Coordinates of C-alpha atoms in Angstrom, one line a residue:
G1 CA 147.6 15.5 148.2
N2 CA 149.7 12.9 146.5
V3 CA 148.6 10.8 143.5
K4 CA 149.6 7.2 143.6
L5 CA 149.1 4.8 140.7
A6 CA 149.2 1.1 141.2
D7 CA 148.3 -1.7 138.9
L8 CA 150.5 -4.7 139.8
G9 CA 148.2 -7.4 138.5
L10 CA 150.6 -8.3 135.6
A11 CA 153.8 -7.1 137.1
T12 CA 157.1 -8.8 136.7
M13 CA 160.3 -7.7 138.4
A14 CA 162.8 -6.0 136.0
G15 CA 165.1 -8.5 134.6
R16 CA 163.1 -11.6 135.6
Q17 CA 161.3 -14.1 133.4
R18 CA 157.5 -14.0 133.1
P19 CA 156.0 -16.4 135.6
A20 CA 155.3 -20.0 134.4
D21 CA 151.6 -19.7 135.2
R22 CA 151.1 -17.0 132.6
R23 CA 150.2 -18.3 129.2
S24 CA 152.2 -16.9 126.2
D25 CA 149.2 -17.5 123.8
V26 CA 146.9 -15.1 125.8
L27 CA 146.9 -11.4 125.4
M28 CA 147.0 -9.8 128.9
G29 CA 146.3 -6.2 129.8
T30 CA 143.7 -3.5 129.5
P31 CA 143.3 -2.6 125.8
H32 CA 142.9 1.1 126.4
Y33 CA 146.4 1.3 128.0
M34 CA 148.3 -1.4 126.2
A35 CA 151.4 -0.6 124.1
P36 CA 151.4 -1.5 120.5
E37 CA 154.1 -4.2 120.9
Q38 CA 151.9 -6.0 123.5
S39 CA 149.1 -6.4 120.8
K40 CA 151.7 -7.8 118.4
K41 CA 153.1 -10.1 121.1
G42 CA 156.4 -8.5 120.6
S43 CA 159.2 -7.9 123.0
I44 CA 158.3 -5.7 125.9
D45 CA 160.3 -3.8 128.4
S46 CA 160.0 -0.6 130.5
R47 CA 159.1 1.4 127.4
S48 CA 155.8 -0.6 127.3
D49 CA 155.2 0.6 130.8
I50 CA 156.1 4.2 129.7
Y51 CA 153.4 3.9 127.0
A52 CA 150.8 2.8 129.5
L53 CA 151.7 5.7 131.8
G54 CA 151.4 8.1 128.8
T55 CA 147.9 6.8 128.1
T56 CA 147.0 7.0 131.8
L57 CA 148.2 10.7 131.9
F58 CA 146.3 11.5 128.7
H59 CA 143.1 10.0 130.3
M60 CA 143.8 11.8 133.7
L61 CA 144.3 15.2 131.9
T62 CA 141.6 15.0 129.2
G63 CA 138.9 12.9 130.8
R64 CA 139.1 10.4 127.8
V65 CA 141.2 7.6 126.7
P66 CA 143.4 8.2 123.6
F67 CA 141.7 5.5 121.6
D68 CA 138.2 4.1 122.0
G69 CA 136.1 1.7 120.0
P70 CA 133.3 -0.8 120.3
N71 CA 135.5 -3.7 121.2
S72 CA 139.0 -4.5 122.3
L73 CA 140.2 -5.4 118.8
V74 CA 139.3 -2.0 117.5
V75 CA 141.0 -0.3 120.4
L76 CA 144.2 -2.3 120.1
T77 CA 144.3 -1.7 116.3
K78 CA 144.0 2.1 116.9
H79 CA 147.0 1.9 119.4
M80 CA 149.0 0.3 116.6
T81 CA 148.0 2.5 113.6
Q82 CA 146.4 5.8 114.4
E83 CA 148.1 9.0 114.7
R84 CA 148.4 10.4 118.3
V85 CA 146.2 13.3 119.1
D86 CA 147.7 16.1 121.1
P87 CA 146.0 16.2 124.5
R88 CA 145.7 20.0 124.3
Q89 CA 143.1 19.4 121.6
Y90 CA 140.7 18.5 124.4
D91 CA 142.2 20.8 127.1
V92 CA 144.1 23.9 126.1
T93 CA 145.3 24.5 129.6
I94 CA 147.7 21.4 129.5
P95 CA 151.2 22.8 129.4
G96 CA 152.9 22.4 126.0
E97 CA 156.0 20.6 127.3
L98 CA 153.7 18.0 129.2
A99 CA 151.6 17.5 126.2
E100 CA 154.7 16.8 124.1
L101 CA 156.1 14.4 126.5
I102 CA 152.8 12.5 126.7
M103 CA 152.7 12.2 123.0
K104 CA 156.3 11.0 123.0
M105 CA 155.5 8.4 125.7
M106 CA 152.8 7.1 123.5
A107 CA 154.9 6.8 120.3
I108 CA 154.0 3.7 118.2
D109 CA 157.7 2.9 117.8
M110 CA 159.2 1.9 121.2
A111 CA 162.6 3.4 120.2
A112 CA 161.0 6.8 119.9
R113 CA 159.7 6.7 123.6
P114 CA 161.7 7.9 126.6
G115 CA 164.1 4.9 127.3
E116 CA 164.5 4.9 131.1
P117 CA 161.9 5.4 133.9
K118 CA 164.6 7.3 135.8
D119 CA 165.1 9.8 133.0
L120 CA 161.3 10.2 132.6
A121 CA 161.0 10.8 136.4
D122 CA 163.7 13.4 136.1
R123 CA 161.9 15.2 133.3
F124 CA 158.7 15.3 135.3
K125 CA 160.5 16.7 138.3
L126 CA 162.1 19.5 136.2
M127 CA 158.7 20.3 134.7
K128 CA 157.1 20.3 138.2
D129 CA 159.8 22.6 139.5
A130 CA 159.6 24.9 136.6
Y131 CA 155.8 25.0 137.0
L132 CA 156.0 25.7 140.7
L133 CA 158.6 28.5 140.1
D134 CA 156.3 30.0 137.4
L135 CA 153.3 29.7 139.7
E136 CA 155.2 31.5 142.4
E137 CA 156.5 34.2 140.1
T138 CA 152.8 34.7 138.8
S139 CA 151.5 34.9 142.3
K140 CA 154.0 37.5 143.2
K141 CA 153.3 39.6 140.1
K142 CA 149.5 39.3 140.8
A143 CA 150.0 40.3 144.5
K144 CA 152.2 43.2 143.5
A145 CA 149.7 44.3 140.9
G146 CA 147.0 44.1 143.5
V147 CA 148.9 46.3 146.0
V148 CA 149.7 48.8 143.3
K149 CA 146.1 48.9 142.1
K150 CA 144.8 49.4 145.7
R151 CA 147.4 52.2 146.2
A152 CA 146.4 54.0 143.1
T153 CA 142.8 53.7 144.0
L154 CA 143.3 55.0 147.5
T155 CA 145.6 57.9 146.6
S156 CA 143.5 58.9 143.6
Q157 CA 140.6 59.8 146.0
G158 CA 142.9 62.4 147.5
A159 CA 141.3 65.0 149.8
S160 CA 137.8 64.0 149.0
G161 CA 138.2 60.3 150.1
P162 CA 139.9 58.4 152.8
S163 CA 143.7 58.5 153.1
I164 CA 145.6 55.3 154.1
A165 CA 149.3 55.1 154.7
P166 CA 151.2 52.7 152.3
S167 CA 151.9 50.4 155.2
K168 CA 148.3 49.9 155.7
V169 CA 147.8 49.0 152.1
L170 CA 150.3 46.2 152.4
E171 CA 148.5 44.8 155.4
Q172 CA 145.1 44.6 153.5

C-alpha cells in the first residue's frame, strides 16, 4: 500500500504570509517534531518542514522519537542542542544511505539540511529505485541458488533415488 502523511493544521502556502489570526508570540507545533529554529522563533522555510519529515521518518523507522523528555521545554531544548543519534543504533536493518539522509534532514543548522523538497523527493526516488533493483537481484540470486541446490540434491541421489529432468526442477 501507499503511505500518506498529512498534518495541515499549521500549513501556510509557500511564499505567503502567516495568517493574521496566528499569534506570533505563541509557539505552535508538536515539540517532538519541531525544528530548532521554530523553538527560537527564528525564520522558517521549507527546511523546517524537511526537519519535521526527518523526525517523522526517524520515529516511523525506529519506533521512537529522536528526542524525548518529561515536558515540552526539555524536548525543544534537546532539538536545539543534542547530537543526533543514528537511527541504525535502534534498528540495524535501516539502509545506511537512508539513515544518513535522515540525520542530514535533522541537522541543527538549517543550512546543512537538504534545501529543496524536490531535490529531497528525487533522492528518495533514487534510493527506492536502487533498493527495488537490489531486492530484485537478490531475489533472482536466491531463486537461482534454490534451483541449483534442488538440482544438486536430486542428481546426487543418482541411481538409488528419484531422477527428475532439469525442466521439472525449474517448475517446482
